[in-house]
Amino acid sequence: MFGNLFEEEEEGSFSSSTSRGRVSKGGDEPPPPRGRSNLCGIKNQGGTCYLNSLLQTLLFTPEFREELFNLGPEELGCLEDKEKPGAKVRVIPLELQRLFTRLLLVDQQSATTADLTDSFGWNSSEGTNQHDVQELNRILFSALEHSLVDTSGSTFIHRLYHGTIVNSIVCKECGNVSQRQEDFLDLTVCVCGVSSLEEALWNMFVEEELFEGNNLYRCAQCDRLVPAAKSAKLRKLPPFMTISLLRFSFDFAKCERYKETRRYGFPLTINLRPFCEQTDGDDCDYSYELFSVIIHKGGCYGGHYHVYIRDIDQLGQWEPPEEDCKPKTQKKVKEEVKELCEPKLKDDDPLSVLTTIIAQESSKSVLLDQLGQKLMDKIGSSWSKRFRKQYGPIGKFLQSHNDVFLLVSNGTRVALKANPPSPVTEPPGPAEQTSNSDPSGAPDQEAAEEQQGLDQKPEPELEQGSHWFDLNDSTVTSIRESDIEKQFQGKESAYMLFYRKTQLHRPIEAQNNPQYKVPHHLIQLAQEENIRLQQMREECEATNNTVELRLHLAPSYRLENGALQPDRKEPTESTPLSFDRRKTVGDLRLTIYQMQELWEGDMALTVAKSLPAGLHLYNTLTDDNVSLYSAGIHTNSDLFVWNGREVCGVSVLTGAEWEPVLLNVVRPFLGEDGEQEVEGEESRGGFENGGPGLKKEARGFAGGATLWDVREALGEPKESLLCQEHKGGKKERQEQGAGEGGGSSGWRVFPPDDMQRTLKELSLKDGDALLVLEPQLFDSSMFTLNGDVVTVTTPSDCRWLQVEFRPHGGGGGGEKEEERRKIKVPATGNMLLWEVKHRAIEELQLQEQLSGAQYCLRQMDCTGKLLPPVCEELSVRDSGVRLMTTLTLCPGKAPKASQLFLLFSVGAAPSAGMEMDIIVEKTCTVKECLKAMLDAVGLDGTCWHLRRLDWCEEVGEPLMDEDASLSELKISNGETLVVTEGQLPPKGFLKLSVWLYLDPRITSTVSMETDFNHTDYSLAEEQMMLEAAASENHNRSSGLCGGNMAELRSVGQVEISDEVSLEDLKTQVLTLPSLQDVCLPTTAFMRVWQLEGRRLARILRGQQLTLRKLKLTSGTDLCVQQLLREEDLGPKEVLLNVKMGVPGERCYYPPEELVWDASRDSSTRSLRTCLAAHYGLSPDSLLLAKHQPDKHTWEEMSSWNQQVSKKKKKKKAESLLGAPFHLKDGDTVGIKNLLIDNNRDFYTLEDELGQQRLREQAEQRRKGEQAAGSDGAGSQKKAGATKSRKPEVGLSINVGVFR
């Protein structure tokens, strides 16, 4: 059913943009016009292909269509009045009339059924549910009959489709005949075990069923059991016979549904005389001809419907399928040539597949809505299954390959860009008769039509009965009558057959006349909609063909460095212009003339491109009769307007061979000209200006210029050498420049032969470096020539560090700007940081201001936060400080190489900027570090310990080993520690929260409730906060009895080692102050639950098991429950709450606790035996079910047989502890005694109310998601590894009351 859903979405998204990625500026694209068949499809709302197939069948049933159109507004009412109170508007037939009118008369590729389904009362989700088309056929006809009550059309459904069957039973003794008559809307025939429709009808209406032996018939006349024969005949034949094929069956052995895919034939014409009761009429009274076949593709749980229909009134334009257009000999020769010339198709390459599909079309183009089907026919798989996961939707794939594919025909067809379809070869659609979407063909349209008329040959007459079409949602294609035989078998096979009597003849006026019998007011509505669609298409066509151009005027430019550079005197470099690309170059030239009134002389328009070196000119538009589309002009194209010869008196070279290249010209720089600014990324690698070294300059040169020309343009003498950067030189400079404080780079000298080669021939590109050296420079130590390789050694003293002085420290901007001063300090990788600091203090003249104060150097991160002080005993390289970065001079002490700079806070995780800092030795212990921190903040005592921050910047785990050094614990420089109050918990200790379970059945706890009123306020407040959680929990606990509610109350926390036993834990829990009044003989009278999300999850078993073996962790919540008897549960003993149902009522007796031993047998049989022994009943009389409190449902527990694969030799024993029941401690099991209780329903009134609340909550969430989706916040869900099947829902149509 979802066959074309995704393809339609993808193609729709692609049609909204052109091959160059332009999106329509006018909003939504108008619907495309009809295709070559001149028939209209129906859009799929997500899962409504079954509805589309049936509606198309009814539309192409002329008698049904005309009966519907005969009903006027005086009988049906007006849709405009449907909201008026008291108005009787028959909405369903009115909407069906309008839909049929759109399908017949409106020029659009597909119509929508949204208004019709709204009249059905369907919501948005109903459009995505899968349904059976036979079920829809009956329900739709029933809805129409109810809608047309008391109208002239109230019986037309009955007249056209209702027939009568008579069932007869003949007594073999007395000959008495008992008959029963029944009406039918459609005949349902068997497919399983039958090979054809005739055989199935023979079995239904000719073969007799005999009642004999043990299966006798009681004759009313004989008044005893007698042999008899039963048969059925057709008594009344309707004008239209609808036959449903029972393709779906149920396999009782496998307990699953399946689809019959074996061959099942059916004729194009059939005579029903042998199956009728009366056989004395003419043959035409019994003869039927096939006119519609609804086809189902897929399996029994889902699929896709489409329909084959014979166009009786010849409303469409039938053409032979493309593969049948040419004679066999020609096709054979073509196939042989294709095998020899064409490369083998790569099925795994979508670009190759789509290109081949389009290239093989006679028109060299494919309709977008047919591309998905042609792809499936070509490779046997859809785009979604084969390519979507790797390449995305087909629309986006076509967009991303806009250099290969091109949209034509108003965005409805896709062609290859290398060979776009011409107006002659491309088949015109209905909308193309008024507007031509291919602008390049506009001037030659008349000549093309004339040539087409000369070459046109008379069309051959269509063969009889050849008007068959495949209507597949939005797609309509021509098929041959012989194609119907392909639907006899397979996963894609016939599902419903529609026959019409051969004596039903159509009037000559109805042929090729879609307006026949259509009411005038509906024709007028269709004409108005066509006018509106045509206007939308014209506006969209104009919008999509409008390109934004940038005009560059010659007076605003000058030629410099081989490229055109803008004149700085001009305020703007380019002039924007919006122009229709369907117009010619001459029209554009005239428009520019009108814009530039002062232009004198010739005007040349040349395509330009902005390059790093400047603006460069390519081809000049010389033919004024060519459209901009054909000239290759698109949005954001640059056009240079000039006289075609020179710019500012200088001749300009055009073309790709003269494309300029922007080179970095590097020269030696010895610092005579003073300090210059460093710029560019290359300055970090040895090209920096300032001091001895190299300096660079960006210069542009024509790509066709030789190195000789470049040297002359630079004004260098002939003896100068030009060098190209050696391979890997840039990488070496970057690595050395990171921290070495100096380095070297290699350059290759161009040989004399290369001096005569152009920059293009030498493969020089934008950004390449070109070193210019004079021979006398090799006398210095900076340049060394070894063969043809020049080594440039840049001195280390050309590096620097910037130091910023902040007298108040901190990472914020609190200081005044005049207080913050900066200075560049020359530095190398080997210079010590204390030397950098002292040199900065001297150059900033801060000796007096900082006298006696301690200042340090700190780096700053990208957020402006100060990092820990750097160790001034280390060099720049060893400390990790990068050259040419900034250090901040702040108040504070710098740590030594053996020390750590730590941040700390007291009590809680510090907020940003509120930490305190301290410098300690790396070798000091945690205890010594803690003492130093306490001394720093003026605290004393021993009830403190240190904790680290976790990854969430919250207080984390404590530093357990107080005698370990900071270096052993891998405490790093700048780390934050938290001084926490309290003794350090011992190793292996757990901190557990304890709750008390108040069982209302235990009267001894009543005295305890008064004691809880004397607890502190915080405990009482915590109790109030947990009332809601406790109320949710009581359904699962054993304390639920009638209306009583079990409560959970917090009683404190315990810290205990994970090596102690469960018995020791119980003993320590009893020492809590809140449990002082609880008196237990032994700890066996206490049950301990583990809580998960404030719910009782499991009982802790094994008195002597350690907490570690019980897998308890710190922070676990425990709940203790007082018992009336000792308990020591085994590992496979399950504590259940069992409730016996009250006979004849929807309620239960109070629950009881039951311990079920599942160690030997955990099946349903074992539990039923245990319960039978508990209640003293027979096991066979008990019916069990598990309660799901979260869903308010009951799961009936019965024995089942698991299917075992052939590979497995043993059956897996059923276990209630595993799937699907997963019985565990605290679960509730309901019991029904079938001896005295016939009600097998476990649900109570509380369950129904709970389910109602869940449905209301789900509906509220759904409405919230829809509201969020309408605001643009909807999200696309990714398909998982397995997809759950949608639940099957009933199909219904809401109809008003019109009696």
PDB file of C-alpha atoms in Angstrom, residues 530-714:
ATOM      1  CA  ASN A 530      -8.174  25.738 -14.748  1.00  0.00           C
ATOM      2  CA  ILE A 531      -7.830  29.503 -15.163  1.00  0.00           C
ATOM      3  CA  ARG A 532      -6.388  29.779 -11.671  1.00  0.00           C
ATOM      4  CA  LEU A 533      -3.928  26.925 -12.293  1.00  0.00           C
ATOM      5  CA  GLN A 534      -2.853  28.458 -15.596  1.00  0.00           C
ATOM      6  CA  GLN A 535      -2.169  31.793 -13.896  1.00  0.00           C
ATOM      7  CA  MET A 536      -0.210  30.049 -11.151  1.00  0.00           C
ATOM      8  CA  ARG A 537       1.858  28.173 -13.729  1.00  0.00           C
ATOM      9  CA  GLU A 538       2.574  31.324 -15.691  1.00  0.00           C
ATOM     10  CA  GLU A 539       3.612  33.157 -12.535  1.00  0.00           C
ATOM     11  CA  CYS A 540       5.741  30.230 -11.407  1.00  0.00           C
ATOM     12  CA  GLU A 541       7.244  29.917 -14.872  1.00  0.00           C
ATOM     13  CA  ALA A 542       8.172  33.584 -14.868  1.00  0.00           C
ATOM     14  CA  THR A 543       9.569  33.316 -11.339  1.00  0.00           C
ATOM     15  CA  ASN A 544      11.585  30.184 -12.062  1.00  0.00           C
ATOM     16  CA  ASN A 545      12.986  31.714 -15.245  1.00  0.00           C
ATOM     17  CA  THR A 546      14.055  34.946 -13.562  1.00  0.00           C
ATOM     18  CA  VAL A 547      17.809  34.998 -13.012  1.00  0.00           C
ATOM     19  CA  GLU A 548      19.736  37.420 -10.850  1.00  0.00           C
ATOM     20  CA  LEU A 549      22.674  38.899 -12.762  1.00  0.00           C
ATOM     21  CA  ARG A 550      25.593  41.015 -11.579  1.00  0.00           C
ATOM     22  CA  LEU A 551      26.661  43.630 -14.119  1.00  0.00           C
ATOM     23  CA  HIS A 552      30.225  44.910 -13.931  1.00  0.00           C
ATOM     24  CA  LEU A 553      30.704  48.152 -15.880  1.00  0.00           C
ATOM     25  CA  ALA A 554      34.069  48.772 -17.528  1.00  0.00           C
ATOM     26  CA  PRO A 555      34.466  52.401 -16.258  1.00  0.00           C
ATOM     27  CA  SER A 556      34.491  51.038 -12.686  1.00  0.00           C
ATOM     28  CA  TYR A 557      37.464  48.715 -13.266  1.00  0.00           C
ATOM     29  CA  ARG A 558      41.151  48.853 -14.111  1.00  0.00           C
ATOM     30  CA  LEU A 559      43.572  46.146 -15.258  1.00  0.00           C
ATOM     31  CA  GLU A 560      46.121  45.303 -12.580  1.00  0.00           C
ATOM     32  CA  ASN A 561      48.258  42.182 -11.986  1.00  0.00           C
ATOM     33  CA  GLY A 562      46.671  40.327 -14.888  1.00  0.00           C
ATOM     34  CA  ALA A 563      43.102  40.768 -13.636  1.00  0.00           C
ATOM     35  CA  LEU A 564      40.421  43.426 -13.465  1.00  0.00           C
ATOM     36  CA  GLN A 565      40.372  45.224 -10.116  1.00  0.00           C
ATOM     37  CA  PRO A 566      37.553  47.540  -9.003  1.00  0.00           C
ATOM     38  CA  ASP A 567      38.254  51.224  -8.921  1.00  0.00           C
ATOM     39  CA  ARG A 568      38.139  52.331  -5.300  1.00  0.00           C
ATOM     40  CA  LYS A 569      36.534  55.597  -6.334  1.00  0.00           C
ATOM     41  CA  GLU A 570      33.329  53.810  -7.315  1.00  0.00           C
ATOM     42  CA  PRO A 571      30.882  53.158  -4.453  1.00  0.00           C
ATOM     43  CA  THR A 572      29.738  49.737  -5.761  1.00  0.00           C
ATOM     44  CA  GLU A 573      31.560  47.148  -7.821  1.00  0.00           C
ATOM     45  CA  SER A 574      28.533  45.552  -9.525  1.00  0.00           C
ATOM     46  CA  THR A 575      24.968  46.417 -10.494  1.00  0.00           C
ATOM     47  CA  PRO A 576      22.270  43.805  -9.777  1.00  0.00           C
ATOM     48  CA  LEU A 577      19.748  43.026 -12.504  1.00  0.00           C
ATOM     49  CA  SER A 578      16.791  40.592 -12.528  1.00  0.00           C
ATOM     50  CA  PHE A 579      16.072  39.286 -16.021  1.00  0.00           C
ATOM     51  CA  ASP A 580      14.002  36.576 -17.722  1.00  0.00           C
ATOM     52  CA  ARG A 581      16.341  33.890 -19.001  1.00  0.00           C
ATOM     53  CA  ARG A 582      13.893  33.042 -21.808  1.00  0.00           C
ATOM     54  CA  LYS A 583      14.618  36.395 -23.429  1.00  0.00           C
ATOM     55  CA  THR A 584      17.460  36.802 -25.871  1.00  0.00           C
ATOM     56  CA  VAL A 585      20.888  38.334 -25.502  1.00  0.00           C
ATOM     57  CA  GLY A 586      19.689  41.207 -27.687  1.00  0.00           C
ATOM     58  CA  ASP A 587      16.886  41.936 -25.224  1.00  0.00           C
ATOM     59  CA  LEU A 588      19.413  42.012 -22.400  1.00  0.00           C
ATOM     60  CA  ARG A 589      21.707  44.325 -24.348  1.00  0.00           C
ATOM     61  CA  LEU A 590      18.803  46.692 -25.045  1.00  0.00           C
ATOM     62  CA  THR A 591      17.855  46.709 -21.358  1.00  0.00           C
ATOM     63  CA  ILE A 592      21.406  47.609 -20.349  1.00  0.00           C
ATOM     64  CA  TYR A 593      21.473  50.376 -22.955  1.00  0.00           C
ATOM     65  CA  GLN A 594      18.340  51.816 -21.386  1.00  0.00           C
ATOM     66  CA  MET A 595      19.891  51.566 -17.897  1.00  0.00           C
ATOM     67  CA  GLN A 596      23.125  53.251 -19.017  1.00  0.00           C
ATOM     68  CA  GLU A 597      21.867  56.284 -20.885  1.00  0.00           C
ATOM     69  CA  LEU A 598      25.339  57.832 -21.092  1.00  0.00           C
ATOM     70  CA  TRP A 599      26.915  54.781 -22.720  1.00  0.00           C
ATOM     71  CA  GLU A 600      28.572  55.554 -26.015  1.00  0.00           C
ATOM     72  CA  GLY A 601      29.849  53.228 -28.712  1.00  0.00           C
ATOM     73  CA  ASP A 602      29.654  49.467 -28.954  1.00  0.00           C
ATOM     74  CA  MET A 603      28.575  47.299 -26.036  1.00  0.00           C
ATOM     75  CA  ALA A 604      29.966  43.818 -25.505  1.00  0.00           C
ATOM     76  CA  LEU A 605      28.619  41.424 -22.843  1.00  0.00           C
ATOM     77  CA  THR A 606      31.232  38.994 -21.587  1.00  0.00           C
ATOM     78  CA  VAL A 607      30.788  36.274 -18.995  1.00  0.00           C
ATOM     79  CA  ALA A 608      33.067  37.028 -16.056  1.00  0.00           C
ATOM     80  CA  LYS A 609      34.118  35.257 -12.897  1.00  0.00           C
ATOM     81  CA  SER A 610      35.478  36.597  -9.642  1.00  0.00           C
ATOM     82  CA  LEU A 611      38.792  34.907  -8.797  1.00  0.00           C
ATOM     83  CA  PRO A 612      41.245  35.450  -5.919  1.00  0.00           C
ATOM     84  CA  ALA A 613      43.394  37.530  -8.272  1.00  0.00           C
ATOM     85  CA  GLY A 614      40.427  39.627  -9.428  1.00  0.00           C
ATOM     86  CA  LEU A 615      37.743  39.605 -12.107  1.00  0.00           C
ATOM     87  CA  HIS A 616      38.498  37.617 -15.252  1.00  0.00           C
ATOM     88  CA  LEU A 617      36.643  37.565 -18.574  1.00  0.00           C
ATOM     89  CA  TYR A 618      35.725  34.426 -20.509  1.00  0.00           C
ATOM     90  CA  ASN A 619      33.392  34.115 -23.515  1.00  0.00           C
ATOM     91  CA  THR A 620      31.574  37.068 -25.079  1.00  0.00           C
ATOM     92  CA  LEU A 621      27.873  36.797 -25.955  1.00  0.00           C
ATOM     93  CA  THR A 622      27.817  37.583 -29.673  1.00  0.00           C
ATOM     94  CA  ASP A 623      24.552  36.049 -30.978  1.00  0.00           C
ATOM     95  CA  ASP A 624      21.684  38.375 -30.085  1.00  0.00           C
ATOM     96  CA  ASN A 625      19.075  35.781 -31.130  1.00  0.00           C
ATOM     97  CA  VAL A 626      20.112  33.170 -28.556  1.00  0.00           C
ATOM     98  CA  SER A 627      18.238  33.009 -25.242  1.00  0.00           C
ATOM     99  CA  LEU A 628      20.110  33.447 -22.004  1.00  0.00           C
ATOM    100  CA  TYR A 629      19.164  29.857 -21.113  1.00  0.00           C
ATOM    101  CA  SER A 630      20.897  28.531 -24.228  1.00  0.00           C
ATOM    102  CA  ALA A 631      23.852  30.821 -23.610  1.00  0.00           C
ATOM    103  CA  GLY A 632      24.412  29.187 -20.222  1.00  0.00           C
ATOM    104  CA  ILE A 633      23.480  32.244 -18.160  1.00  0.00           C
ATOM    105  CA  HIS A 634      22.066  31.336 -14.758  1.00  0.00           C
ATOM    106  CA  THR A 635      21.420  32.971 -11.414  1.00  0.00           C
ATOM    107  CA  ASN A 636      24.399  34.834  -9.891  1.00  0.00           C
ATOM    108  CA  SER A 637      26.191  34.986 -13.228  1.00  0.00           C
ATOM    109  CA  ASP A 638      28.646  37.859 -13.640  1.00  0.00           C
ATOM    110  CA  LEU A 639      28.541  39.864 -16.870  1.00  0.00           C
ATOM    111  CA  PHE A 640      31.173  42.430 -17.788  1.00  0.00           C
ATOM    112  CA  VAL A 641      29.896  45.343 -19.880  1.00  0.00           C
ATOM    113  CA  TRP A 642      32.614  46.942 -22.046  1.00  0.00           C
ATOM    114  CA  ASN A 643      33.512  47.773 -25.632  1.00  0.00           C
ATOM    115  CA  GLY A 644      34.993  44.326 -26.253  1.00  0.00           C
ATOM    116  CA  ARG A 645      38.574  45.528 -26.769  1.00  0.00           C
ATOM    117  CA  GLU A 646      40.086  47.434 -23.853  1.00  0.00           C
ATOM    118  CA  VAL A 647      39.507  48.727 -20.327  1.00  0.00           C
ATOM    119  CA  CYS A 648      40.861  52.188 -19.511  1.00  0.00           C
ATOM    120  CA  GLY A 649      43.012  52.061 -22.628  1.00  0.00           C
ATOM    121  CA  VAL A 650      44.574  48.693 -21.775  1.00  0.00           C
ATOM    122  CA  SER A 651      43.902  45.597 -23.839  1.00  0.00           C
ATOM    123  CA  VAL A 652      42.331  42.728 -21.870  1.00  0.00           C
ATOM    124  CA  LEU A 653      43.054  39.063 -22.576  1.00  0.00           C
ATOM    125  CA  THR A 654      40.011  36.791 -22.235  1.00  0.00           C
ATOM    126  CA  GLY A 655      39.509  33.067 -22.065  1.00  0.00           C
ATOM    127  CA  ALA A 656      40.354  30.230 -19.702  1.00  0.00           C
ATOM    128  CA  GLU A 657      43.980  30.061 -20.851  1.00  0.00           C
ATOM    129  CA  TRP A 658      44.603  33.586 -19.516  1.00  0.00           C
ATOM    130  CA  GLU A 659      42.891  32.956 -16.176  1.00  0.00           C
ATOM    131  CA  PRO A 660      44.979  34.877 -13.576  1.00  0.00           C
ATOM    132  CA  VAL A 661      46.836  33.176 -10.722  1.00  0.00           C
ATOM    133  CA  LEU A 662      47.377  34.850  -7.333  1.00  0.00           C
ATOM    134  CA  LEU A 663      50.899  34.037  -6.127  1.00  0.00           C
ATOM    135  CA  ASN A 664      52.647  34.848  -2.851  1.00  0.00           C
ATOM    136  CA  VAL A 665      55.864  36.541  -3.925  1.00  0.00           C
ATOM    137  CA  VAL A 666      58.473  36.038  -1.183  1.00  0.00           C
ATOM    138  CA  ARG A 667      61.548  38.240  -0.904  1.00  0.00           C
ATOM    139  CA  PRO A 668      64.368  38.538   1.639  1.00  0.00           C
ATOM    140  CA  PHE A 669      63.599  41.161   4.273  1.00  0.00           C
ATOM    141  CA  LEU A 670      66.443  42.468   6.457  1.00  0.00           C
ATOM    142  CA  GLY A 671      64.456  45.044   8.411  1.00  0.00           C
ATOM    143  CA  GLU A 672      65.761  48.240   6.855  1.00  0.00           C
ATOM    144  CA  ASP A 673      62.263  49.519   6.189  1.00  0.00           C
ATOM    145  CA  GLY A 674      61.186  49.222   9.792  1.00  0.00           C
ATOM    146  CA  GLU A 675      58.470  47.216  11.441  1.00  0.00           C
ATOM    147  CA  GLN A 676      55.614  45.949   9.295  1.00  0.00           C
ATOM    148  CA  GLU A 677      52.434  44.165  10.174  1.00  0.00           C
ATOM    149  CA  VAL A 678      52.303  40.380  10.183  1.00  0.00           C
ATOM    150  CA  GLU A 679      49.397  38.947   8.258  1.00  0.00           C
ATOM    151  CA  GLY A 680      48.333  35.650   6.830  1.00  0.00           C
ATOM    152  CA  GLU A 681      48.734  32.110   8.009  1.00  0.00           C
ATOM    153  CA  GLU A 682      52.104  31.756   6.292  1.00  0.00           C
ATOM    154  CA  SER A 683      53.654  34.287   8.629  1.00  0.00           C
ATOM    155  CA  ARG A 684      53.853  31.599  11.282  1.00  0.00           C
ATOM    156  CA  GLY A 685      56.152  29.517   9.230  1.00  0.00           C
ATOM    157  CA  GLY A 686      59.008  31.873   8.417  1.00  0.00           C
ATOM    158  CA  PHE A 687      57.382  34.458   6.158  1.00  0.00           C
ATOM    159  CA  GLU A 688      56.720  36.946   8.908  1.00  0.00           C
ATOM    160  CA  ASN A 689      57.671  40.582   8.507  1.00  0.00           C
ATOM    161  CA  GLY A 690      59.617  42.480  11.107  1.00  0.00           C
ATOM    162  CA  GLY A 691      63.264  41.767  11.854  1.00  0.00           C
ATOM    163  CA  PRO A 692      65.529  39.710   9.598  1.00  0.00           C
ATOM    164  CA  GLY A 693      63.636  37.056   7.633  1.00  0.00           C
ATOM    165  CA  LEU A 694      61.273  36.900   4.700  1.00  0.00           C
ATOM    166  CA  LYS A 695      58.390  39.046   3.644  1.00  0.00           C
ATOM    167  CA  LYS A 696      55.620  38.161   1.239  1.00  0.00           C
ATOM    168  CA  GLU A 697      53.360  40.034  -1.123  1.00  0.00           C
ATOM    169  CA  ALA A 698      50.291  38.772  -2.967  1.00  0.00           C
ATOM    170  CA  ARG A 699      50.530  39.455  -6.711  1.00  0.00           C
ATOM    171  CA  GLY A 700      48.329  38.328  -9.568  1.00  0.00           C
ATOM    172  CA  PHE A 701      49.626  37.240 -12.972  1.00  0.00           C
ATOM    173  CA  ALA A 702      47.934  36.050 -16.142  1.00  0.00           C
ATOM    174  CA  GLY A 703      47.878  32.271 -16.416  1.00  0.00           C
ATOM    175  CA  GLY A 704      49.324  32.515 -19.908  1.00  0.00           C
ATOM    176  CA  ALA A 705      52.307  34.590 -18.753  1.00  0.00           C
ATOM    177  CA  THR A 706      55.736  32.951 -18.640  1.00  0.00           C
ATOM    178  CA  LEU A 707      58.109  33.071 -15.677  1.00  0.00           C
ATOM    179  CA  TRP A 708      60.216  35.448 -17.741  1.00  0.00           C
ATOM    180  CA  ASP A 709      57.229  37.807 -17.932  1.00  0.00           C
ATOM    181  CA  VAL A 710      56.656  37.436 -14.189  1.00  0.00           C
ATOM    182  CA  ARG A 711      60.244  38.410 -13.398  1.00  0.00           C
ATOM    183  CA  GLU A 712      59.974  41.465 -15.615  1.00  0.00           C
ATOM    184  CA  ALA A 713      56.665  42.448 -14.044  1.00  0.00           C
ATOM    185  CA  LEU A 714      58.310  42.255 -10.603  1.00  0.00           C
TER     186      LEU A 714
END
